[in-house]
Amino acid sequence: MTAVPYLALIASVLALLLAYYFAKVVLRAEQGTELMREIGAAIREGAMAFLRREYRWVSVFVAAMFVLLLIVPIDGRPAASFAYLMGAVLSSVAGFVGMRIATAANTRTANAARQGAAKALPLAFKGGAVMGFSVAGLALLGISINYLLWVKWLGVDQAFQVVAAFGLGASSIALFARIGGGIYTKAADVGGDLVGKVEAGIPEDDPRNPATIADAVGDNVGDVAGMGADLFESYAGSIVAPVVLASLLVPVFLEGDSLAGSFGDAEGLLMYPILIGALGMIASIIGALFVRGREGRSLSGQLHTGQYVAMALTVVFAIVGTLVLFSGSPTVGEYELSAPIFLAFTIIVGLLGGWAIGFTSEYFTSEHFRPVKGIAQQSETGPATVTIEGIAQGKLSTLPAVALVVTMIGLSYLFGGLAFGEAGDVIGLYGVSLAAIGMLAVTGVIVAVDAYGPIADNAGGIAEMAELPPEVRGVTDGLDSLGNTTAAVAKGFAVGSAAVTALALFKSFSLTAGDQVFLDINDTAVTIGLFLGAMTPFIFAALTMSSVGRAAQAMIVEVRRQFAEIPGLREGEPGVKPDSRRCVDISTQAALREMLLPGGLAVVLPLVIGFIDVNALGGFLAGAVVTGFLIAIYMANSGGAWDNAKKYIEAGAHGGKGTDAHAAAVVGDTIGDPFKDTSGPAMNILIKVMTIVSLVFVPAFL
């Protein structure tokens, strides 16, 4: 049993070695023509410059939180401060490494597309897999080290609250990375599309458009670095939540002031989430090696092969690992773990639930299904009907998502209780927390498939700007369209796991608060908190949407100015180039400035409410989790559907490019940009940040 953290360390190192191997494969590939190299260098320079500036800004917030954790009377000081810092640093490293390779993979994927999709697909996947296995590997490495350091080696008081602080550090980086990256990418995308495609009538990614380079940079800072930080936080939180919950639920841990020392049979419940993380990592590594380009086969099928292999292996590994870890029907406190196989069933429920939520996202966002085709059909009557149908489909998509999450919670609660011979509240909730690990057990492959999307998108832009033959752009468009769908699927995993993880953290919060918290709906303080919590995701969405609007407005003014003031730019005269650096700078400054208010609110609001009334904070968290989950699903799926409806028309449906239907679809896509890439994805981080802040600081509130 004591070998579990060391197994996790080994699995995390193997993941990092695989990321290193894939990085070497990407960097050895040919970059193409001199112009392609020049364009790729400009994208890489802009992306890395933004990330360095963003990290400098965020480091101020991290330093302030580090000091706050040192001086506020919380459990586990000062170890919690250092665990927090470790979470923030590892998340930053994962984002930096992943984006560095992603910006190297884009030109190489564009060059490989000259030989067909079978060459380009595996290269783009390997570029994304560097991010995927850096994220998963560093997150599991950090959790393992924290567990060994604070729980096993040093035996500090309230060690599991210290482990929770690691998750808070990861959440801090994720929040600002998602918001800042999302604002950046959508300012460039919206501004470039509205002036270039709608007003000037030039193609997407046309080198004449000054915002094209900024848009390509945004794909990386938003959809690679931002998404990577998001999944780092989600993965770490999915393991931390059940570990902390187990330490609070099992009666044997409630004896005495310290949780250090010998835990007896109960230690299995603490080790189990880490074991599943390690086994899922090994399964992901094997699955990633199955993604290979083959001529004549479906791009989607090839890309998802690795994910399905990893999921199947995780099921087998989880069953075997559970039976080995809990052999002998151990007794935990007053409960006997008589049927441990049911704990494996909670993992399987989470894994299948995550896949099912991802599939519903694919149904609502893929051009192969009715919702997107219906939005494209509405484009024939103008942008208003496109907008109406996109909003309707996004809201409708919450129905299957909620049904799946509710079913997953109910089944995992039941299985958690049955593992101990009874479906009691104490152990059933532990089963619910395990379902979140099941959803994200194959995070390495999930992130790899997601990060593949912006690499393919960048490759298409480079092919257009470098004036490669139309058939090359045809290959990259096919890769890019698939990437939009895989991104929607990954968002489904992240948002679904957020709801389940937040529930486990919420229960840990109420247990830590003890008898001083009564979450009674008849309590006026709880009711007030419910309304404030339900309101917060709407305000958060409004702030981030407005930020994109203001930044895009500045971009539109600049692009229009360059078209008007640079002779021959719009006409594409030889030797006339736009000032792309100016557009990159506009997006950078806007993103850094605009991310502060919404990011700060996510931390400040629970602190303020908690110091006023802890019962109100409980209601606040309950309201925020429910509405935040619904808004995240709605916005992500609406945005993805609008985007692919536009691409469906550009492929030739309803008259194709240059028609009124296409112009209407571009407007819908423009509205959907901040929906799917800024406000929607940030929601799942918002609800977890507020919950974990409340959990870590609850001793100070009391």
XYZ file of C-alpha atoms in Angstrom:
702
model
C 0.000 0.000 0.000
C 2.800 2.399 0.868
C 4.193 1.829 -2.629
C 1.266 3.660 -4.263
C 2.769 7.189 -4.123
C 6.008 5.828 -5.533
C 4.103 4.124 -8.353
C 2.513 7.489 -9.079
C 5.957 9.093 -9.152
C 7.143 6.499 -11.663
C 4.035 6.973 -13.834
C 4.493 10.759 -13.815
C 8.150 10.444 -14.821
C 7.193 8.092 -17.671
C 4.630 10.655 -18.851
C 7.249 13.400 -18.849
C 9.676 11.163 -20.742
C 7.008 10.525 -23.367
C 6.422 14.271 -23.651
C 10.164 14.746 -24.147
C 10.249 12.038 -26.843
C 7.302 13.552 -28.718
C 8.926 16.991 -28.485
C 12.082 15.636 -30.114
C 10.010 14.028 -32.890
C 8.238 17.339 -33.574
C 11.428 19.386 -33.554
C 13.136 16.992 -35.999
C 10.388 17.467 -38.617
C 10.932 19.848 -41.543
C 9.512 23.383 -41.226
C 8.955 23.998 -44.921
C 9.711 27.104 -46.969
C 11.529 30.193 -45.777
C 8.246 32.120 -45.671
C 6.658 29.400 -43.540
C 9.584 29.605 -41.141
C 9.240 33.385 -40.970
C 5.517 33.193 -40.206
C 6.053 30.459 -37.618
C 8.761 32.492 -35.894
C 6.451 35.509 -35.653
C 3.693 33.382 -34.081
C 6.104 31.760 -31.639
C 7.650 35.092 -30.665
C 4.255 36.668 -29.993
C 2.944 33.681 -28.040
C 5.967 33.281 -25.792
C 6.195 37.027 -25.186
C 2.570 37.116 -24.081
C 3.017 34.116 -21.796
C 6.055 35.659 -20.111
C 4.199 38.938 -19.531
C 1.117 37.116 -18.267
C 3.162 35.066 -15.816
C 4.813 38.244 -14.503
C 1.400 39.727 -13.794
C 0.037 36.527 -12.253
C 3.159 36.107 -10.107
C 2.115 39.213 -8.177
C -1.211 37.554 -7.339
C 0.535 34.278 -6.442
C 2.944 36.120 -4.136
C 0.046 37.891 -2.418
C -1.806 34.596 -1.883
C 1.403 33.002 -0.592
C 1.726 35.709 2.062
C -1.996 35.538 2.882
C -1.749 31.799 3.498
C 1.180 32.464 5.835
C -0.558 35.048 7.997
C -4.225 33.978 8.030
C -5.047 31.393 10.733
C -5.708 28.354 8.532
C -4.893 24.684 9.034
C -1.459 23.507 7.991
C 0.489 26.764 8.108
C 3.175 27.338 6.826
C 3.282 24.131 4.794
C 0.088 25.149 2.971
C 1.837 28.211 1.556
C 4.608 26.133 0.009
C 2.165 23.541 -1.328
C 0.205 26.397 -2.920
C 3.369 27.754 -4.510
C 4.299 24.320 -5.862
C 0.896 23.973 -7.529
C 1.233 27.378 -9.174
C 4.812 26.794 -10.363
C 4.178 23.335 -11.840
C 1.084 24.557 -13.683
C 3.104 27.441 -15.141
C 5.903 25.117 -16.248
C 3.441 22.785 -17.973
C 1.893 25.695 -19.876
C 5.247 27.121 -20.911
C 6.674 23.814 -22.182
C 3.466 22.777 -23.926
C 3.055 26.060 -25.773
C 6.698 26.151 -26.795
C 6.307 22.845 -28.610
C 2.850 23.706 -29.971
C 4.268 26.807 -31.640
C 6.983 24.638 -33.163
C 4.502 22.002 -34.351
C 2.319 24.407 -36.372
C 4.749 25.075 -39.238
C 5.827 21.447 -39.279
C 2.202 20.287 -39.495
C 1.562 22.706 -42.372
C 4.604 21.351 -44.166
C 3.538 17.747 -43.513
C 0.094 18.563 -44.946
C 1.798 18.991 -48.330
C 2.151 15.192 -48.240
C -1.408 14.552 -47.051
C -3.433 14.207 -43.853
C -1.809 10.900 -42.943
C 1.507 12.728 -42.409
C 0.072 15.851 -40.787
C -2.332 14.231 -38.297
C 0.183 12.288 -36.149
C 2.583 15.235 -36.104
C -0.107 17.622 -34.841
C -1.185 15.020 -32.279
C 2.369 14.603 -30.999
C 2.653 18.377 -30.657
C -0.524 18.369 -28.571
C 0.620 15.317 -26.618
C 3.633 17.254 -25.311
C 1.170 19.566 -23.586
C -1.054 16.653 -22.552
C 1.622 14.608 -20.842
C 3.405 17.654 -19.417
C 0.115 18.674 -17.780
C -0.797 15.216 -16.477
C 2.766 14.241 -15.585
C 3.588 17.384 -13.608
C 0.200 17.377 -11.849
C 0.569 13.764 -10.698
C 4.200 14.422 -9.780
C 3.183 17.376 -7.616
C 0.393 15.489 -5.855
C 2.649 12.497 -5.152
C 5.434 14.658 -3.761
C 3.007 16.640 -1.599
C 1.453 13.466 -0.212
C 4.818 11.924 0.601
C 6.286 15.149 1.972
C 3.512 16.392 4.234
C 1.685 13.171 5.115
C 4.312 10.415 5.158
C 7.714 11.994 5.732
C 7.094 15.121 7.820
C 3.708 14.186 9.310
C 2.561 17.805 9.622
C -0.679 18.703 11.369
C -3.729 18.902 9.104
C -1.636 17.434 6.294
C -4.585 16.953 3.961
C -5.548 20.604 4.123
C -1.982 21.241 2.976
C -2.536 18.927 0.009
C -5.675 20.944 -0.800
C -3.523 24.078 -0.994
C -1.644 22.467 -3.904
C -4.944 22.388 -5.787
C -5.532 26.033 -4.954
C -2.170 26.952 -6.503
C -3.062 25.108 -9.696
C -6.461 26.835 -9.752
C -4.900 30.295 -9.458
C -2.818 29.859 -12.603
C -5.680 28.198 -14.470
C -8.105 31.024 -13.758
C -5.912 33.798 -15.110
C -4.501 31.698 -17.952
C -7.992 30.842 -19.195
C -9.326 34.380 -18.876
C -6.240 36.167 -20.205
C -5.655 33.719 -23.038
C -9.348 33.679 -23.916
C -9.582 37.469 -24.121
C -6.420 37.640 -26.218
C -7.416 35.050 -28.777
C -10.971 36.266 -29.245
C -10.009 39.936 -29.533
C -7.780 39.054 -32.469
C -10.203 36.541 -33.966
C -13.316 38.723 -33.750
C -11.534 41.874 -34.919
C -9.809 40.110 -37.800
C -12.958 38.334 -38.997
C -15.303 41.304 -38.881
C -13.012 43.614 -40.823
C -11.275 41.063 -43.046
C -13.976 38.545 -43.968
C -17.119 40.682 -43.630
C -15.995 44.213 -44.559
C -12.984 43.662 -46.823
C -14.201 40.375 -48.296
C -10.821 38.655 -48.018
C -10.381 35.017 -46.904
C -9.683 33.867 -43.360
C -5.964 33.904 -42.469
C -5.185 36.070 -45.493
C -1.687 37.606 -45.132
C -3.141 41.024 -46.006
C -5.075 41.064 -42.720
C -2.997 42.708 -39.940
C -4.803 40.627 -37.278
C -3.921 37.240 -38.792
C -0.674 36.757 -36.867
C -2.330 37.931 -33.640
C -5.148 35.435 -34.249
C -2.625 32.610 -34.698
C -0.830 33.695 -31.511
C -4.182 33.697 -29.728
C -4.870 30.099 -30.716
C -1.785 29.159 -28.722
C -2.143 31.355 -25.641
C -5.853 30.613 -25.300
C -6.392 27.101 -26.591
C -3.014 25.591 -25.677
C -1.588 27.377 -22.618
C -4.994 28.363 -21.217
C -6.546 24.986 -21.858
C -3.488 23.206 -20.445
C -3.665 25.175 -17.198
C -7.394 24.436 -17.073
C -6.909 20.661 -17.368
C -3.906 20.738 -14.991
C -6.179 22.253 -12.372
C -9.043 19.884 -13.194
C -6.833 16.805 -13.011
C -5.121 17.868 -9.785
C -8.451 18.809 -8.222
C -10.043 15.489 -9.165
C -7.368 13.641 -7.149
C -7.044 16.117 -4.285
C -10.819 16.280 -3.610
C -11.362 12.597 -2.678
C -8.103 12.478 -0.694
C -9.221 15.419 1.443
C -12.774 14.105 1.665
C -11.596 10.682 2.834
C -9.510 12.307 5.553
C -12.650 14.040 6.842
C -15.242 11.314 6.320
C -13.654 8.311 7.997
C -14.230 8.477 11.761
C -10.749 7.158 12.595
C -9.254 10.396 11.214
C -11.313 12.514 13.579
C -9.410 11.339 16.659
C -6.808 13.813 17.817
C -5.409 16.980 16.300
C -2.972 15.377 13.883
C -3.683 13.244 10.849
C -0.078 12.105 10.663
C 1.214 8.707 11.640
C -0.013 5.213 10.953
C -3.487 5.134 9.415
C -4.014 1.378 9.372
C -6.582 0.043 6.927
C -8.012 3.518 6.356
C -4.900 4.494 4.429
C -6.228 2.586 1.430
C -8.986 5.163 0.929
C -6.382 7.924 0.905
C -4.084 6.090 -1.480
C -6.821 4.943 -3.852
C -7.277 8.229 -5.798
C -3.517 8.455 -6.312
C -3.444 4.820 -7.479
C -6.139 5.496 -10.082
C -4.217 8.552 -11.254
C -1.090 6.423 -11.727
C -2.915 3.597 -13.524
C -4.773 6.034 -15.770
C -1.475 7.695 -16.644
C 0.056 4.390 -17.718
C -3.044 3.632 -19.806
C -2.820 7.083 -21.427
C 0.818 6.555 -22.354
C -0.021 3.273 -24.078
C -3.049 4.814 -25.800
C -1.054 7.742 -27.168
C 1.294 5.366 -28.949
C -1.659 4.008 -30.970
C -2.295 7.315 -32.787
C -0.706 6.909 -36.216
C -1.582 8.394 -39.576
C -3.021 5.979 -42.126
C -4.258 6.803 -45.605
C -7.907 6.128 -46.356
C -9.037 6.014 -42.735
C -11.303 8.497 -40.965
C -9.362 11.336 -39.357
C -11.701 11.281 -36.376
C -11.324 7.535 -35.930
C -7.540 7.736 -36.035
C -7.392 10.596 -33.554
C -9.772 8.969 -31.089
C -8.101 5.549 -31.238
C -5.617 6.525 -28.557
C -8.369 7.826 -26.292
C -10.463 4.668 -26.617
C -7.473 2.397 -26.009
C -6.561 4.421 -22.909
C -10.142 4.256 -21.614
C -10.367 0.481 -22.104
C -7.048 -0.109 -20.356
C -8.080 2.188 -17.491
C -11.169 0.048 -16.884
C -9.051 -3.113 -16.681
C -6.331 -1.480 -14.566
C -8.885 0.045 -12.179
C -10.550 -3.302 -11.498
C -7.269 -5.127 -10.933
C -5.736 -2.280 -8.902
C -8.808 -2.012 -6.659
C -8.873 -5.726 -5.871
C -5.138 -5.744 -5.097
C -5.176 -2.600 -2.920
C -8.209 -3.677 -0.888
C -7.591 -7.421 -0.713
C -8.736 -9.016 2.519
C -11.854 -6.862 3.113
C -10.149 -4.284 5.380
C -12.068 -2.489 8.124
C -12.076 1.302 8.035
C -13.342 2.726 11.291
C -16.741 1.141 11.847
C -17.118 0.176 8.168
C -15.964 -3.037 6.527
C -14.915 -2.767 2.903
C -16.646 -6.009 1.986
C -17.069 -5.408 -1.764
C -14.210 -3.199 -3.046
C -15.094 -3.953 -6.666
C -17.840 -1.340 -6.350
C -15.189 1.355 -5.888
C -13.827 0.371 -9.301
C -17.366 0.741 -10.629
C -17.399 4.398 -9.506
C -14.269 4.967 -11.591
C -15.885 3.279 -14.595
C -19.065 5.335 -14.127
C -16.999 8.528 -14.168
C -14.986 7.425 -17.193
C -18.068 6.518 -19.211
C -19.918 9.599 -17.965
C -17.099 11.853 -19.146
C -17.084 10.159 -22.528
C -20.874 10.487 -22.788
C -20.787 14.202 -21.945
C -18.067 14.597 -24.555
C -20.211 12.742 -27.085
C -23.209 15.009 -26.440
C -20.901 17.991 -26.958
C -19.784 16.447 -30.243
C -23.410 15.916 -31.288
C -24.264 19.572 -30.697
C -21.084 20.968 -32.279
C -20.178 18.679 -35.193
C -21.229 19.490 -38.747
C -22.208 15.842 -39.178
C -25.277 16.177 -36.950
C -28.583 18.010 -37.049
C -27.921 20.966 -34.658
C -25.056 22.431 -36.710
C -26.812 21.703 -40.005
C -29.884 23.460 -38.634
C -27.857 26.555 -37.758
C -26.330 26.534 -41.249
C -29.821 26.290 -42.732
C -30.904 29.351 -40.734
C -28.043 31.344 -42.284
C -30.074 31.656 -45.485
C -32.385 34.099 -43.708
C -29.674 36.192 -42.053
C -27.543 36.551 -38.916
C -30.539 37.024 -36.581
C -31.912 33.540 -37.203
C -28.407 32.064 -37.000
C -28.008 33.668 -33.585
C -31.396 32.509 -32.344
C -30.837 28.902 -33.398
C -27.316 28.802 -31.931
C -28.559 30.058 -28.561
C -31.432 27.571 -28.621
C -29.189 24.588 -29.390
C -26.678 25.604 -26.713
C -29.368 25.809 -24.065
C -30.913 22.553 -25.226
C -27.525 20.855 -24.876
C -27.683 21.343 -21.103
C -30.458 18.715 -20.894
C -28.376 15.618 -21.742
C -25.360 17.020 -19.864
C -27.331 17.484 -16.650
C -29.040 14.115 -17.074
C -25.643 12.440 -17.415
C -24.101 14.237 -14.436
C -27.106 13.479 -12.225
C -27.035 9.819 -13.269
C -23.289 9.666 -12.678
C -23.626 11.189 -9.200
C -26.455 8.837 -8.277
C -24.704 5.678 -9.483
C -21.324 6.545 -7.971
C -23.033 7.395 -4.656
C -24.769 4.018 -4.719
C -21.624 2.088 -5.627
C -19.575 3.916 -2.991
C -22.025 2.823 -0.319
C -22.330 -0.744 -1.623
C -18.558 -1.149 -1.403
C -19.014 -1.020 2.381
C -22.174 -3.086 2.444
C -24.488 -0.109 2.816
C -25.372 2.964 0.769
C -24.781 5.399 3.607
C -24.104 9.110 3.274
C -20.633 8.836 4.782
C -19.092 6.491 2.218
C -21.461 7.164 -0.681
C -20.090 10.679 -1.082
C -16.587 9.253 -1.270
C -17.792 7.244 -4.261
C -19.085 10.431 -5.890
C -15.695 12.089 -5.502
C -14.034 9.089 -7.170
C -16.185 9.535 -10.277
C -14.339 12.781 -11.062
C -11.040 10.882 -11.168
C -12.613 8.418 -13.565
C -13.604 11.273 -15.864
C -10.056 12.622 -15.984
C -8.010 9.433 -15.545
C -6.882 9.677 -19.181
C -6.120 13.411 -19.011
C -2.867 12.988 -20.941
C -4.728 11.802 -24.041
C -7.663 14.217 -23.546
C -5.358 17.243 -23.503
C -3.317 15.838 -26.398
C -6.434 15.570 -28.557
C -7.597 19.027 -27.467
C -4.241 20.756 -28.042
C -4.108 19.115 -31.467
C -6.910 21.508 -32.523
C -5.077 24.858 -32.269
C -1.981 23.311 -33.851
C -4.080 22.251 -36.854
C -5.743 25.690 -36.908
C -2.339 27.389 -36.928
C -1.168 25.054 -39.684
C -4.102 26.154 -41.838
C -3.303 29.807 -41.245
C 0.345 29.283 -42.133
C -0.657 27.427 -45.312
C -2.855 30.377 -46.293
C -0.299 33.064 -45.428
C 2.516 31.164 -47.136
C 0.334 30.800 -50.264
C 0.620 27.025 -50.398
C -1.476 25.159 -53.022
C -5.261 24.927 -52.373
C -5.080 21.173 -51.788
C -2.783 21.785 -48.803
C -5.313 24.167 -47.298
C -7.949 21.521 -47.956
C -5.976 19.078 -45.788
C -5.478 21.586 -42.983
C -9.161 22.600 -43.092
C -10.117 18.960 -42.550
C -7.724 18.735 -39.604
C -8.998 22.038 -38.213
C -12.678 21.074 -38.449
C -11.929 17.903 -36.507
C -10.043 20.016 -33.968
C -13.114 22.151 -33.264
C -15.059 19.017 -32.390
C -12.296 17.519 -30.227
C -12.054 20.828 -28.355
C -15.784 20.687 -27.604
C -15.374 17.106 -26.344
C -12.483 18.104 -24.041
C -14.516 21.024 -22.689
C -17.280 18.523 -21.906
C -14.845 16.419 -19.868
C -13.539 19.474 -18.018
C -16.947 20.960 -17.226
C -18.468 17.623 -16.195
C -15.574 16.842 -13.871
C -15.811 20.356 -12.434
C -19.375 19.749 -11.261
C -18.480 16.456 -9.552
C -15.186 17.725 -8.083
C -16.884 20.865 -6.764
C -19.486 18.670 -5.044
C -16.725 16.730 -3.260
C -14.925 19.942 -2.283
C -18.213 21.416 -1.103
C -18.777 18.417 1.177
C -15.215 18.766 2.490
C -15.940 22.437 3.192
C -19.068 21.618 5.216
C -17.276 18.830 7.133
C -14.345 21.121 7.947
C -16.749 23.787 9.190
C -18.465 21.172 11.390
C -21.426 22.140 13.552
C -21.104 25.819 12.719
C -22.567 25.380 9.228
C -26.241 24.501 8.714
C -27.110 24.578 5.035
C -30.840 24.920 5.591
C -32.783 26.508 2.743
C -35.061 28.096 5.356
C -32.096 29.970 6.805
C -32.154 33.533 5.498
C -28.346 33.669 5.251
C -28.299 30.504 3.120
C -31.038 31.877 0.855
C -29.128 35.123 0.370
C -26.011 33.134 -0.428
C -27.902 31.014 -2.971
C -29.006 34.093 -4.879
C -25.544 35.655 -4.773
C -23.931 32.404 -5.910
C -26.421 31.880 -8.731
C -25.767 35.433 -9.907
C -21.966 35.225 -9.878
C -21.451 33.073 -13.023
C -23.690 35.483 -14.962
C -21.643 38.466 -13.795
C -18.438 36.597 -14.540
C -19.666 35.793 -18.059
C -20.723 39.403 -18.590
C -17.330 40.746 -17.505
C -15.356 38.399 -19.732
C -17.682 38.937 -22.718
C -17.423 42.708 -22.326
C -13.650 42.402 -22.091
C -13.566 40.582 -25.415
C -15.862 43.207 -26.920
C -13.669 46.106 -25.833
C -10.465 44.405 -26.946
C -12.029 43.424 -30.289
C -13.196 46.993 -30.821
C -9.626 48.241 -30.467
C -8.507 45.549 -32.919
C -11.196 46.506 -35.447
C -10.163 50.163 -35.333
C -6.516 49.208 -35.914
C -7.224 46.828 -38.819
C -9.448 49.406 -40.486
C -6.734 52.046 -40.013
C -4.094 49.894 -41.674
C -6.341 49.060 -44.631
C -7.058 52.768 -45.063
C -3.550 54.156 -44.496
C -1.197 51.540 -46.023
C -1.397 51.901 -49.828
C -1.910 48.619 -51.678
C -2.459 46.506 -48.551
C -6.080 45.593 -49.247
C -5.268 44.955 -52.911
C -2.367 42.649 -52.002
C 0.294 44.502 -54.006
C 3.736 42.819 -53.977
C 6.004 43.869 -51.106
C 3.217 45.524 -49.082
C 2.922 43.992 -45.607
C 0.675 44.833 -42.632
C 1.973 45.877 -39.221
C 1.172 42.628 -37.402
C 3.204 43.541 -34.321
C 0.827 46.386 -33.551
C -2.144 43.989 -33.507
C -0.275 41.517 -31.313
C 0.476 44.327 -28.866
C -3.181 45.452 -28.772
C -4.381 41.947 -27.884
C -1.634 41.497 -25.298
C -2.309 44.731 -23.451
C -6.076 44.242 -23.539
C -5.899 40.669 -22.250
C -3.573 41.493 -19.356
C -5.623 44.512 -18.346
C -9.031 42.907 -18.666
C -8.278 39.616 -16.886
C -7.680 41.213 -13.483
C -11.245 42.067 -12.425
C -13.014 38.761 -13.215
C -10.036 36.744 -11.969
C -9.842 38.687 -8.734
C -13.573 38.352 -8.067
C -13.349 34.555 -8.063
C -11.037 34.726 -5.028
C -12.321 37.847 -3.275
C -16.056 37.024 -3.248
C -15.862 33.772 -1.228
C -13.382 35.391 1.170
C -15.632 38.391 1.811
C -18.801 36.321 2.201
C -17.015 33.734 4.362
C -15.768 36.313 6.837
C -19.294 37.743 7.085
C -21.300 34.509 7.418
C -20.186 30.922 6.767
C -23.753 29.711 6.207
C -24.198 32.335 3.505
C -20.963 31.095 1.937
C -22.373 27.559 1.844
C -25.447 28.786 -0.027
C -23.249 30.902 -2.275
C -21.185 27.886 -3.342
C -24.279 25.752 -3.976
C -25.821 28.401 -6.230
C -22.583 29.071 -8.112
C -21.860 25.397 -8.831
C -25.286 24.739 -10.363
C -25.594 27.842 -12.548
C -21.884 27.826 -13.441
C -22.134 24.276 -14.770
C -25.196 25.089 -16.889
C -23.732 28.293 -18.321
C -20.452 26.528 -19.155
C -22.208 23.792 -21.143
C -24.521 26.262 -22.897
C -21.811 28.700 -23.942
C -19.241 26.100 -25.010
C -21.712 24.196 -27.179
C -23.347 27.278 -28.711
C -19.957 28.656 -29.669
C -18.736 25.371 -31.111
C -21.935 24.936 -33.121
C -21.714 28.446 -34.629
C -18.064 27.880 -35.543
C -18.668 24.585 -37.322
C -21.805 25.887 -39.037
C -19.575 28.533 -40.629
C -17.027 25.911 -41.655
C -19.821 23.689 -43.010
C -20.904 26.539 -45.291
C -17.314 27.318 -46.279
C -16.990 23.695 -47.392
C -19.702 24.346 -49.990
C -23.072 24.032 -48.257
C -25.748 26.710 -48.851
C -23.719 28.411 -51.561
C -20.320 28.385 -49.872
C -17.959 31.312 -49.305
C -18.857 34.819 -50.395
C -22.640 34.365 -50.108
C -25.082 36.110 -47.784
C -25.461 32.824 -45.952
C -21.720 32.744 -45.334
C -21.727 36.340 -44.069
C -24.553 35.468 -41.649
C -22.647 32.424 -40.407
C -19.536 34.547 -39.827
C -21.591 36.827 -37.572
C -22.802 33.801 -35.613
C -19.244 32.494 -35.347
C -18.087 35.890 -34.122
C -20.670 35.858 -31.331
C -19.685 32.300 -30.496
C -15.974 33.051 -30.218
C -16.061 34.480 -26.666
C -18.791 31.962 -25.784
C -16.668 28.889 -26.469
C -13.139 30.163 -25.875
C -13.412 32.758 -23.110
C -16.476 32.808 -20.887
C -17.642 29.200 -21.202
C -14.341 27.403 -20.469
C -13.560 29.731 -17.566
C -16.771 28.738 -15.753
C -15.558 25.346 -14.606
C -12.440 26.961 -13.130
C -14.553 29.651 -11.478
C -16.719 27.217 -9.525
C -13.737 25.134 -8.387
C -11.620 28.144 -7.423
C -14.403 29.536 -5.245
C -14.992 26.115 -3.644
C -11.350 25.349 -2.905
C -10.707 28.885 -1.590
C -13.613 28.348 0.795
C -12.242 24.955 1.871
C -8.709 26.202 2.547
C -9.808 29.341 4.407
C -12.751 27.933 6.389
C -10.729 27.712 9.650
C -10.088 31.459 9.377
C -13.799 32.126 8.748
C -14.680 30.295 11.942
